[in-house]
Coordinates of C-alpha atoms in Angstrom, one line a residue:
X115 CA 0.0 0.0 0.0
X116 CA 1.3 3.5 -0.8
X117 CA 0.6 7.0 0.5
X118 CA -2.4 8.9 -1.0
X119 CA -3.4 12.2 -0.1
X120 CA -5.8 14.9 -2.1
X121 CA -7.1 18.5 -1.4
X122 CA -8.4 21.2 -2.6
X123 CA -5.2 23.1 -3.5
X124 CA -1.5 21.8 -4.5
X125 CA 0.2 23.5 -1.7
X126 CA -2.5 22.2 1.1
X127 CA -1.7 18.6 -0.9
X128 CA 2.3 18.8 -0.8
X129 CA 2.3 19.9 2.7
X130 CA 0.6 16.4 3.4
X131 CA 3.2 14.7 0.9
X132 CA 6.2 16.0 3.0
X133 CA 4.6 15.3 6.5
X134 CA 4.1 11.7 5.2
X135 CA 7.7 11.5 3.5
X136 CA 9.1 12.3 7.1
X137 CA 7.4 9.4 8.8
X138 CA 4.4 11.1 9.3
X139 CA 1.0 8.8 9.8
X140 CA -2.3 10.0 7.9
X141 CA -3.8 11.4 10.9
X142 CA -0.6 14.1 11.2
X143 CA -0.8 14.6 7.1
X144 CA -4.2 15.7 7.4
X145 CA -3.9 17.8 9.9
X146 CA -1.1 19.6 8.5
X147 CA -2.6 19.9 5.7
X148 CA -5.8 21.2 6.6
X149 CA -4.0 23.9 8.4
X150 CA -2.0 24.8 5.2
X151 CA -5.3 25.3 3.1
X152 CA -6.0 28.1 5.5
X153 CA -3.4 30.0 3.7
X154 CA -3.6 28.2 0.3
X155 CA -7.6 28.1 0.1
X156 CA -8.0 31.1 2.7
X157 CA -11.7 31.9 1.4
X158 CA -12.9 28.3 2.1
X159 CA -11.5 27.3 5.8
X160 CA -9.8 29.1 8.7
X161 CA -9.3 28.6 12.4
X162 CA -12.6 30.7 12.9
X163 CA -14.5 28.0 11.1
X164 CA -15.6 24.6 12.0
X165 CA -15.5 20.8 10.8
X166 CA -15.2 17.4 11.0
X167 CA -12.5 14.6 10.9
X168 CA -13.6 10.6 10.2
X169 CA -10.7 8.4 11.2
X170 CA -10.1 4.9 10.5
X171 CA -7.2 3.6 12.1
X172 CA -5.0 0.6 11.3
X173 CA -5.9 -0.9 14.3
X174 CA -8.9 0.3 15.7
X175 CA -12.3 1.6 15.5
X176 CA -13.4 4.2 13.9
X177 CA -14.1 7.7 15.2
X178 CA -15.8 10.9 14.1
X179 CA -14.0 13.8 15.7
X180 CA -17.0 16.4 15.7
X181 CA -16.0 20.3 16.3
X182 CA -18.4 21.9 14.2
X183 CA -19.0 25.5 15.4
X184 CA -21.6 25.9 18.4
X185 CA -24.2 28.7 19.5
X186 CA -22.9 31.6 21.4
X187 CA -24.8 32.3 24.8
X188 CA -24.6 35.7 24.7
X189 CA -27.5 38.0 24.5
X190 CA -29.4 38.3 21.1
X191 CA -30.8 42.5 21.3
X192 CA -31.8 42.4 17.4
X193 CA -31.0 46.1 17.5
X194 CA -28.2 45.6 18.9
X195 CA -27.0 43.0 16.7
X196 CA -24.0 43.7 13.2
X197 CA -26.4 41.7 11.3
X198 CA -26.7 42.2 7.5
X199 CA -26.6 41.4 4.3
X200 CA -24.5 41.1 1.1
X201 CA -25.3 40.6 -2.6
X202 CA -22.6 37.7 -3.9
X203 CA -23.3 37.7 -8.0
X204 CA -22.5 34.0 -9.6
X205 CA -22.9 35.6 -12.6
X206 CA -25.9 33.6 -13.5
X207 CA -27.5 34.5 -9.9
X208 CA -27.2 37.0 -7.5
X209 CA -27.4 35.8 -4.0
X210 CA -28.0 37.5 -1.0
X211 CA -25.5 36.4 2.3
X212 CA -25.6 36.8 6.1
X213 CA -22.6 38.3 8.0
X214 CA -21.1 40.7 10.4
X215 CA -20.4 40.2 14.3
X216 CA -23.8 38.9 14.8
X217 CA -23.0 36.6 12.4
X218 CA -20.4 34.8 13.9
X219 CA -20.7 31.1 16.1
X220 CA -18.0 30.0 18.1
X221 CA -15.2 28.1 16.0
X222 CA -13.8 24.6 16.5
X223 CA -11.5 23.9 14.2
X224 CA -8.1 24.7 16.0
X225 CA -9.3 22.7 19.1
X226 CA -10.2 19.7 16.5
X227 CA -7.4 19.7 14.7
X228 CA -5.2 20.3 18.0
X229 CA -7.5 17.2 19.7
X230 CA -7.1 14.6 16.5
X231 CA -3.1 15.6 16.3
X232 CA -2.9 14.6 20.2
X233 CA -5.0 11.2 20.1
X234 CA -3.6 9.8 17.0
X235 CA -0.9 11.6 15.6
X236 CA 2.8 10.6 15.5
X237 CA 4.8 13.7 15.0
X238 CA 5.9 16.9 16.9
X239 CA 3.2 19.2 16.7
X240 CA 5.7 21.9 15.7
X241 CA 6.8 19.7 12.7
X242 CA 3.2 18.9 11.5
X243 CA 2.6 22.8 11.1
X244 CA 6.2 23.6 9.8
X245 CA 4.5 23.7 6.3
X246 CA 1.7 26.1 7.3
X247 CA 3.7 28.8 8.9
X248 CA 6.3 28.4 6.1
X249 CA 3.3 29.4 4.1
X250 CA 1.8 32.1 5.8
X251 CA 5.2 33.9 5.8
X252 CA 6.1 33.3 2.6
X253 CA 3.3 33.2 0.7
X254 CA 1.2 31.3 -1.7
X255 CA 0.5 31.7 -5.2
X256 CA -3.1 31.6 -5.9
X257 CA -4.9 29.5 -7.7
X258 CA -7.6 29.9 -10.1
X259 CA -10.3 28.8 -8.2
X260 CA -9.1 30.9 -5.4
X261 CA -9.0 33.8 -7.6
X262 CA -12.1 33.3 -8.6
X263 CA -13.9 33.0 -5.0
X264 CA -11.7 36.3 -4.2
X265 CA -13.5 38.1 -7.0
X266 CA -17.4 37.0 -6.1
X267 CA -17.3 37.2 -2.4
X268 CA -15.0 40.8 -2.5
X269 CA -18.4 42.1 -1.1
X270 CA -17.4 40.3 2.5
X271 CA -13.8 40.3 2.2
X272 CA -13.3 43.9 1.5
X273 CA -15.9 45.0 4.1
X274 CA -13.5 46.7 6.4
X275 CA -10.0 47.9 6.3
X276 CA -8.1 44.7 7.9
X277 CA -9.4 42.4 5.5
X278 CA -9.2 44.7 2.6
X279 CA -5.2 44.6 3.3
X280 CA -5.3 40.8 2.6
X281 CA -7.5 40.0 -0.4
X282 CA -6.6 43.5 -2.4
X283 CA -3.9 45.6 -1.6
X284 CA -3.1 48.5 -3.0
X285 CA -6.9 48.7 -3.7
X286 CA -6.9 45.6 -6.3
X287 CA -8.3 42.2 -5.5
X288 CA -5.8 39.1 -5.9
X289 CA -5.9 37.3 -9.1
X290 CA -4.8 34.0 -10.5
X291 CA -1.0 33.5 -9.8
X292 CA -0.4 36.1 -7.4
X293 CA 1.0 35.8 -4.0
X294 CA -1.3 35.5 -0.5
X295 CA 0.9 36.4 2.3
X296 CA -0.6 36.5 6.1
X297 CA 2.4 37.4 8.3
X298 CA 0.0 37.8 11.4
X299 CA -1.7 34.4 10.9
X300 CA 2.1 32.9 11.1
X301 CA 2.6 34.5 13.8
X302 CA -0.7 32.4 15.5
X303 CA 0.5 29.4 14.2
X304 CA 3.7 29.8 15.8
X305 CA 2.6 30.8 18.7
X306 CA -0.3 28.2 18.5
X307 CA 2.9 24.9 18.1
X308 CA 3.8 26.1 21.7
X309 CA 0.7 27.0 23.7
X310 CA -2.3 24.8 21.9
X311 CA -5.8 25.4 21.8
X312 CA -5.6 26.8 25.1
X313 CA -4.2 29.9 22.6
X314 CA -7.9 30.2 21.4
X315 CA -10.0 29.0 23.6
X316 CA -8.5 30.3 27.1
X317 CA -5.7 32.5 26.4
X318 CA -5.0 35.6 24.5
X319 CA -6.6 34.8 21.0
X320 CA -9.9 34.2 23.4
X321 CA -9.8 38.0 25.1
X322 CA -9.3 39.4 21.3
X323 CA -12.1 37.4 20.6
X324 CA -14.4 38.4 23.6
X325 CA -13.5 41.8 23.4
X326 CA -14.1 42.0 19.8
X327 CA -17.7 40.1 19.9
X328 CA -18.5 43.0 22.7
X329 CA -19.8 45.4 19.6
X330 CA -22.5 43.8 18.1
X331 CA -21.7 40.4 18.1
X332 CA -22.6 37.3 20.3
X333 CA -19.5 35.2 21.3
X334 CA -18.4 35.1 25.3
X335 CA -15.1 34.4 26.5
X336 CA -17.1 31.7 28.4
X337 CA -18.2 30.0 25.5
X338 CA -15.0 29.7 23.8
X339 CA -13.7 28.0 27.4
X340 CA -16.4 25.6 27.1
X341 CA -16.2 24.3 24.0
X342 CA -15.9 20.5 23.8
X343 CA -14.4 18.2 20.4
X344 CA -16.8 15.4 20.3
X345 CA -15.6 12.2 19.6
X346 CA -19.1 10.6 17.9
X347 CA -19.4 7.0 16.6
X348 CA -19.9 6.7 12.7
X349 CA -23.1 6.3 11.2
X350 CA -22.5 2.8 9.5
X351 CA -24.2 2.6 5.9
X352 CA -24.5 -0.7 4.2
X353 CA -24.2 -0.3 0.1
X354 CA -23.2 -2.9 -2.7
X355 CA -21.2 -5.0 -0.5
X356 CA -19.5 -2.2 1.3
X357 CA -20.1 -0.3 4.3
X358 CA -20.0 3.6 4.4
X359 CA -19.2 5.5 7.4
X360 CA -21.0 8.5 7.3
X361 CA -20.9 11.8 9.6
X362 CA -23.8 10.6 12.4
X363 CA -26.2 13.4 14.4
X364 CA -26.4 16.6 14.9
X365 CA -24.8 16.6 11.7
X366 CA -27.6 16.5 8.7
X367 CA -25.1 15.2 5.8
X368 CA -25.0 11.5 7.0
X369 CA -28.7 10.8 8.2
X370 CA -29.2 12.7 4.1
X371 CA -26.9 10.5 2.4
X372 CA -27.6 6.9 4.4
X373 CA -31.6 7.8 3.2
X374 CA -30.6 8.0 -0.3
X375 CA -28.4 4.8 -0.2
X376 CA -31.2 3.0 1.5
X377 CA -33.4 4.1 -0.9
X378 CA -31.4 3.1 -3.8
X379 CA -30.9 -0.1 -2.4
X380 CA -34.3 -0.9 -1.6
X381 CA -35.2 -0.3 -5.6
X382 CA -32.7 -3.3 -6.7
X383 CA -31.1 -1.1 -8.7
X384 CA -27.5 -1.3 -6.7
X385 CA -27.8 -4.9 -7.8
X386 CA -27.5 -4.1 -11.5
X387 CA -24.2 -2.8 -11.0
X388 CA -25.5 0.8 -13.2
X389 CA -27.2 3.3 -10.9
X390 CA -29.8 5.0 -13.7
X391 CA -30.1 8.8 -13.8
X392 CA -34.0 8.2 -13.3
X393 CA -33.3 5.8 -10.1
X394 CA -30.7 8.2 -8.9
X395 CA -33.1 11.3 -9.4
X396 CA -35.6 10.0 -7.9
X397 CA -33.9 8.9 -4.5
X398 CA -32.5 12.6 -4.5
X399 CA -36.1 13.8 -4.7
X400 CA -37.6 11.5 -1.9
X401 CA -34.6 12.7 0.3
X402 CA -35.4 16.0 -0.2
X403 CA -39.5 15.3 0.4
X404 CA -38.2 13.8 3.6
X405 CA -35.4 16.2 5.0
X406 CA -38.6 18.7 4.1
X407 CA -41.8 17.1 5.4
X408 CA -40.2 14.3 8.2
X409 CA -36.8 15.8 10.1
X410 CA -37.1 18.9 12.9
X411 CA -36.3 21.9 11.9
X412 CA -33.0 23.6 13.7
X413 CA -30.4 21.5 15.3
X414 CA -30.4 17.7 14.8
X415 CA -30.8 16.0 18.0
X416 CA -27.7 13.7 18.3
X417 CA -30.0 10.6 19.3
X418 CA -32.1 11.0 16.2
X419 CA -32.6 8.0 14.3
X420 CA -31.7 7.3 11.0
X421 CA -34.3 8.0 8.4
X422 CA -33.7 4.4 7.0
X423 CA -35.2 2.9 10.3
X424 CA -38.2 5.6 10.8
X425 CA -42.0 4.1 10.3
X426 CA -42.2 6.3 7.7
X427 CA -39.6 5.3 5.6
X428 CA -41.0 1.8 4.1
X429 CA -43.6 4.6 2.5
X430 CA -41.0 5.9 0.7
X431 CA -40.0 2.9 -1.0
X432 CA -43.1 2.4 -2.1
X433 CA -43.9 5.2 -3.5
X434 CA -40.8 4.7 -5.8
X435 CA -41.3 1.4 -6.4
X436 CA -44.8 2.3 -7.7
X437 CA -43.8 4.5 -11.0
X438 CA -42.3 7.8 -9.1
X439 CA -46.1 9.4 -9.2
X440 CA -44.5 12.3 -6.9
X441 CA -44.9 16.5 -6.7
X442 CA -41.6 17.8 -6.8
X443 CA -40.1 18.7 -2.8
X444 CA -39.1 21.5 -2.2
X445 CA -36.0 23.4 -2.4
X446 CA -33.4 23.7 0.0
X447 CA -31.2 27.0 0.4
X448 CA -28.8 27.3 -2.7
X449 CA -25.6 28.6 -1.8
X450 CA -22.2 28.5 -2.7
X451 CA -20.5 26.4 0.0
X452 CA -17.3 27.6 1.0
X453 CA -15.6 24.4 2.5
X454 CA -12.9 22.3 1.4
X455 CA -12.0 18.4 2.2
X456 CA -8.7 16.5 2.7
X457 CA -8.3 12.9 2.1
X458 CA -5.4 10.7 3.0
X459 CA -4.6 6.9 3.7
X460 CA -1.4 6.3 4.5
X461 CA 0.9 3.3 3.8
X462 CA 0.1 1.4 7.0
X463 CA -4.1 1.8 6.5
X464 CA -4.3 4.8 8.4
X465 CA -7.0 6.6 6.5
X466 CA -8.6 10.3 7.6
X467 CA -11.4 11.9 5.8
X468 CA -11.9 15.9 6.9
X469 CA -14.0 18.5 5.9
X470 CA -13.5 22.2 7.6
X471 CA -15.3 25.2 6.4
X472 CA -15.3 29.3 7.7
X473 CA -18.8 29.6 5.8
X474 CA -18.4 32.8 3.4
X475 CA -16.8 34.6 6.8
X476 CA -18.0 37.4 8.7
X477 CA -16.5 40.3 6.9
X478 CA -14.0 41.1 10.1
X479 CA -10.6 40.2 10.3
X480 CA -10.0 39.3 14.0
X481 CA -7.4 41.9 15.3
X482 CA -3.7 40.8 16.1
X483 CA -4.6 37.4 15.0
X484 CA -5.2 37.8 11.3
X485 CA -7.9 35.3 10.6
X486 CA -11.9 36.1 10.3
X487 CA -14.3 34.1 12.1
X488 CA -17.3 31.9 10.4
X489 CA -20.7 33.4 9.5
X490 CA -22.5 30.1 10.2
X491 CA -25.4 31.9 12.1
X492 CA -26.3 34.2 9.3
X493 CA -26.2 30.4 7.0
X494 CA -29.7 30.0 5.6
X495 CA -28.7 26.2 5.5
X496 CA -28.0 25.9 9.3
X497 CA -30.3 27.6 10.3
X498 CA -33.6 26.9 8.7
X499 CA -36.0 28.0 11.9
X500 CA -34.4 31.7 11.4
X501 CA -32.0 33.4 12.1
X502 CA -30.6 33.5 15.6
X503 CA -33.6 31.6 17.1
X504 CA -30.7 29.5 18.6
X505 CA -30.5 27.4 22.2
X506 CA -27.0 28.5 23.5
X507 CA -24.0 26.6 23.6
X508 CA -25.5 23.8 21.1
X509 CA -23.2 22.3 18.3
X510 CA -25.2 23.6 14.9
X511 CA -26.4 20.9 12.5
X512 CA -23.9 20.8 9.5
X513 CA -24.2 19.2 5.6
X514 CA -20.3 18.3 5.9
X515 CA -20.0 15.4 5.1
X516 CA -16.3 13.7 5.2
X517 CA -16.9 10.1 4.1
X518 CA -14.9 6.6 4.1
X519 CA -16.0 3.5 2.9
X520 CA -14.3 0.1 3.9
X521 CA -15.4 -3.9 3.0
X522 CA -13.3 -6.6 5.0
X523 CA -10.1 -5.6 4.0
X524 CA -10.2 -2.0 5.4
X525 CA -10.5 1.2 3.8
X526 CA -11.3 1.0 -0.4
X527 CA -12.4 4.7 -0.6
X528 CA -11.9 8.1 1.3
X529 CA -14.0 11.2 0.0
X530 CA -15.4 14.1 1.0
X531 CA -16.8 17.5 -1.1
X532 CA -17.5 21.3 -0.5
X533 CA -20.5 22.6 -2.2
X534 CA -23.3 23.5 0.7
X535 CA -26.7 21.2 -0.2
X536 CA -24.6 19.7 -3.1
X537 CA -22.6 17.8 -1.1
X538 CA -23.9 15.1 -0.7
X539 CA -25.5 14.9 -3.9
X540 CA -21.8 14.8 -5.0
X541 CA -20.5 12.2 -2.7
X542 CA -23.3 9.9 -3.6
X543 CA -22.1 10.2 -7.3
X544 CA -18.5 9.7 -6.4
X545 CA -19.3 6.7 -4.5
X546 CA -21.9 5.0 -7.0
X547 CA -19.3 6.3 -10.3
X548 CA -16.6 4.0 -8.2
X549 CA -18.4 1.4 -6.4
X550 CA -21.1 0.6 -9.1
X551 CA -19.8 1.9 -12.4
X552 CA -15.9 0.6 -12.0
X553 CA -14.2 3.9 -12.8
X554 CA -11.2 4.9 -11.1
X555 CA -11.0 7.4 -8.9
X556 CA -9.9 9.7 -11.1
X557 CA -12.9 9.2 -14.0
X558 CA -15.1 8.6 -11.2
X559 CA -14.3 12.6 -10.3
X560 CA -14.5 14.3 -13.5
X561 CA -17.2 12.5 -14.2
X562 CA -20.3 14.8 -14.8
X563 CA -22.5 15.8 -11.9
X564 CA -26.6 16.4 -11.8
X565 CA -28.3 17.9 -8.7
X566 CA -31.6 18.5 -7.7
X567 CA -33.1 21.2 -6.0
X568 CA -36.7 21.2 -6.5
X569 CA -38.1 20.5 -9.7
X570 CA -35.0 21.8 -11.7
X571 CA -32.5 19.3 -12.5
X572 CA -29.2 20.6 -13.0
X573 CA -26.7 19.1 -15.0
X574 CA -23.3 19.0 -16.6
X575 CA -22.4 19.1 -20.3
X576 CA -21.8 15.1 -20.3
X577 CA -25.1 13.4 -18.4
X578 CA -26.5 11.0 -20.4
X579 CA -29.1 13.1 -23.0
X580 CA -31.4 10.2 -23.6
X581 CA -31.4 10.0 -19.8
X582 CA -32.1 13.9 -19.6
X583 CA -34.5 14.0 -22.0
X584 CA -36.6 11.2 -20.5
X585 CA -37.1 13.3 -17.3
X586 CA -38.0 16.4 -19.2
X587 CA -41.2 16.0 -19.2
X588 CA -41.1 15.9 -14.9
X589 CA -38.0 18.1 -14.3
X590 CA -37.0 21.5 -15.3
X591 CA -33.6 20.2 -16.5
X592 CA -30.8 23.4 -16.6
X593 CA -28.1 21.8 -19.1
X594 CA -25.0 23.6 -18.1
X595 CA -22.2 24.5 -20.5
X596 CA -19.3 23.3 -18.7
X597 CA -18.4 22.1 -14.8
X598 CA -18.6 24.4 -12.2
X599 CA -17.7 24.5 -8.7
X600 CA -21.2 24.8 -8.3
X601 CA -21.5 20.9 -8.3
X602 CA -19.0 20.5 -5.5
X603 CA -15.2 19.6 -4.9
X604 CA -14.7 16.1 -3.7
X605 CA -11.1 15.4 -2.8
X606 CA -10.8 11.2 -2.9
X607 CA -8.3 8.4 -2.6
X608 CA -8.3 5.0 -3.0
X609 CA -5.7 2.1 -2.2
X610 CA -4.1 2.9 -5.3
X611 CA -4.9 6.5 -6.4
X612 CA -6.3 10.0 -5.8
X613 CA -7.9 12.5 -7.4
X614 CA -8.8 16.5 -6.7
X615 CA -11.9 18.1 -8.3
X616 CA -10.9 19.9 -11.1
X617 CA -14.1 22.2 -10.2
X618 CA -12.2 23.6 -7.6
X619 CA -8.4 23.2 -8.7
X620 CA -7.9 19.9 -6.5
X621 CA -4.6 17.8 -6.2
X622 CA -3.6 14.6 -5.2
X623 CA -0.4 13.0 -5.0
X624 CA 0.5 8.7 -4.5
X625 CA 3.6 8.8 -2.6

């Protein structure tokens, strides 16, 4: 077995090649990693953001290390509140987002990262995050997709002076090719290899943080002292022989994506090796019905069930099983998703699936410590009962969805995807492209993409037209001209290959 490791940028991938070229396991790769990408991918992830980590061990069982951002407890005055929002234009839409202080939960992913490094990793933690503050201080050449996020969310990330200083200096925003470089962010990490989360959470970075939250925002020194990694057991999915280990409760994305499996399953068509575009629709469609009409609204208690084992669910099945006489469910929010994923499996079996996201940030850039915090309360996604209607100090419900799928001989495939509501529509597709199709990893990547949201059907130039034209008659079906980052950025590996979305200028390198 050989080293795999893909991301969503080729400097957060080679900092995980030369971790695991120094002895490093896949536990210390990924973390390293994911801490580069908040220099290399800075609009997608940060320490003010939140995530989650699905570890699968050589030699033990696997874990889901959960620190997802949680509710602040301070007090919501509406009037009081920097609340507002920003037009984003997508060129073909123009979307309306959520930030400011008010906008901002308490973040998780340094004491994640920091928790995963201590229980499993191998290295010096000061080695594992050489890469990182070699990047910060140095810089790193943007990449196209990076470039592009820069331009369409320069509404948020040139709200104030700070952050205008990063993303365009000398008044012009970064393009493709030139050079991000975030002295005061290497500075935190340095600091962070000798003091720990305790940096963040209890120390210094916390009183900038409390201090700063003190003019319109939410979060309390106290909060940040009582936040707590989670260490959940997988949700366990069986599929075509396999089983996939899925992100359990509060999270949304795994309870989502075992429905549709089930669902799939319980049509036979798994069994035919080809997953059909009308089979595969249609189990995205009764997901949707069910997330819509059958799960609570706000957070996801953590001892919910799965769908697949709710009363309700054997209706389901039949009402696919009876010709797909259905009214289209209704949409979910449609956003871009600014979140990234990191997969590795390392020689030995080690595998570690991790997705971390900052939202679209808050707008802010956190004084002395030059990162932004998350805008996950102003999320339309997270928080579908409205906006700051909130219990305190609860970990938010979250669609990431960092994925690994093992049969008897351990770990066959390790995938994860950005993309908001579309990531688990992408996931699904990597999986059934590999695992029922036969295409490599890399085929099974570029392969094209559909999602649903409603009754429009979106696709990419390359789904199947007598396929498309069959469900015309049901769906609106949007034909796009060419992939977009719209339809997600999974970042896989396999046994014996990797592959980064194109869509969002992914690498992977076999070692």
């Amino acid at each position: 077995m050989k080293n795999v490791i893909a991301g969503g940028d080729k400097t957060t991938v080679e900092a995980g090649r030369v971790i695991l070229e120094a002895g490093g396991n896949a536990f210390d790769a990924a973390v390293g990693a994911c801490f580069t990408a908040m220099i290399a991918e800075p609009t997608l992830t940060g320490p003010g953001g939140g995530g989650h980590f699905m570890a699968q061990p050589a030699d033990s069982e696997p874990i889901l290390f959960d620190f997802f951002v949680d509710t602040p407890s301070g007090e919501v005055q509406k009037s009081d509140l920097d609340f507002f929002s920003v037009p984003v234009d997508f060129g073909e839409a123009v979307q309306e987002f959520h930030i400011g202080k008010g906008s901002a939960a308490v973040p998780g992913n340094v004491a994640g990262l920091l928790h995963v490094h201590e229980r499993l990793g191998t290295m010096p933690l000061k080695t594992v995050m050489e890469s990182a503050i070699k990047a910060a201080k140095t810089g790193v050449a943007l990449s196209k997709t990076q470039a592009y996020l820069i331009k369409i969310l320069a509404p948020i990330i040139t709200h104030e002076e700070e952050i205008r200083h990063l993303f365009a200096p000398n008044g012009k925003l970064l393009q493709t090719g030139d050079t991000i470089v975030m002295p005061q962010f290497a500075d935190f990490l340095d600091v962070l290899t000798h003091e720990g989360a305790d940096l963040l959470y209890r120390g210094e970075i916390s009183r900038i943080i409390a201090d700063w939250a003190q003019d319109g925002g939410l979060i309390l020194r106290e909060d940040l002292e009582k936040y707590e990694v989670k260490e959940r057991k997988p949700l366990a999915t069986p599929f075509h022989d396999f089983t996939v280990l899925l992100n359990p409760p509060p999270a949304l994305s795994g309870v989502l994506i075992d429905c549709t499996f089930a669902l799939l399953s319980a049509m036979q068509c798994v069994k035919t090796q080809r997953v059909s575009l009308k089979n595969l629709v249609a189990a995205f469609e009764e997901t949707n019905r069910i997330r819509q009409e059958r799960m609570p609204v706000g957070t996801l208690d953590e001892d919910f069930m799965t769908l697949s084992k709710q009363p309700f669910f054997q209706t389901s099945v039949d009402r696919l099983n009876t010709g797909l006489g259905r009214s289209p469910s209704p949409s979910d929010a449609a956003v871009a998703g600014a979140t990234t994923q990191v997969s590795v499996l390392d020689k030995d079996g080690n595998a570690a699936s991790v997705t971390t996201t900052n939202g679209e940030g808050c707008g802010y850039m956190l004084p002395q410590a030059g990162f932004m915090l998350n805008n996950m309360l102003g999320e339309e996604d997270l928080n579908l009962g409205g906006f700051h209607k909130f219990l305190p100090r609860t970990r938010l419900s979250s669609m990431t969805a960092p994925t690994i799928v093992v049969d008897e001989s351990g770990p066959t495939l390790l995938t994860g995807s950005a993309g908001s509501n579309r990531i688990r529509s992408a996931i699904i597709q990597i999986v059934i492209n590999h695992l029922c199709h036969g295409l490599d990893i890399e085929a099974a990547t570029v392969a094209p993409r559909i999602h649903l949201e409603g009754n429009v059907l979106r696709a990419e130039p390359g789904v199947d037209e007598g396929e498309l034209e069959e469900l015309e008659g049901r769906y609106e079906v949007d034909r796009w001209q060419e992939q977009n980052l719209f339809f997600g950025g999974a970042n896989s590996v396999t046994p014996v290959g990797g592959a980064g979305d194109p869509r969002r200028s992914g690498a992977a390198i076999i070692i």
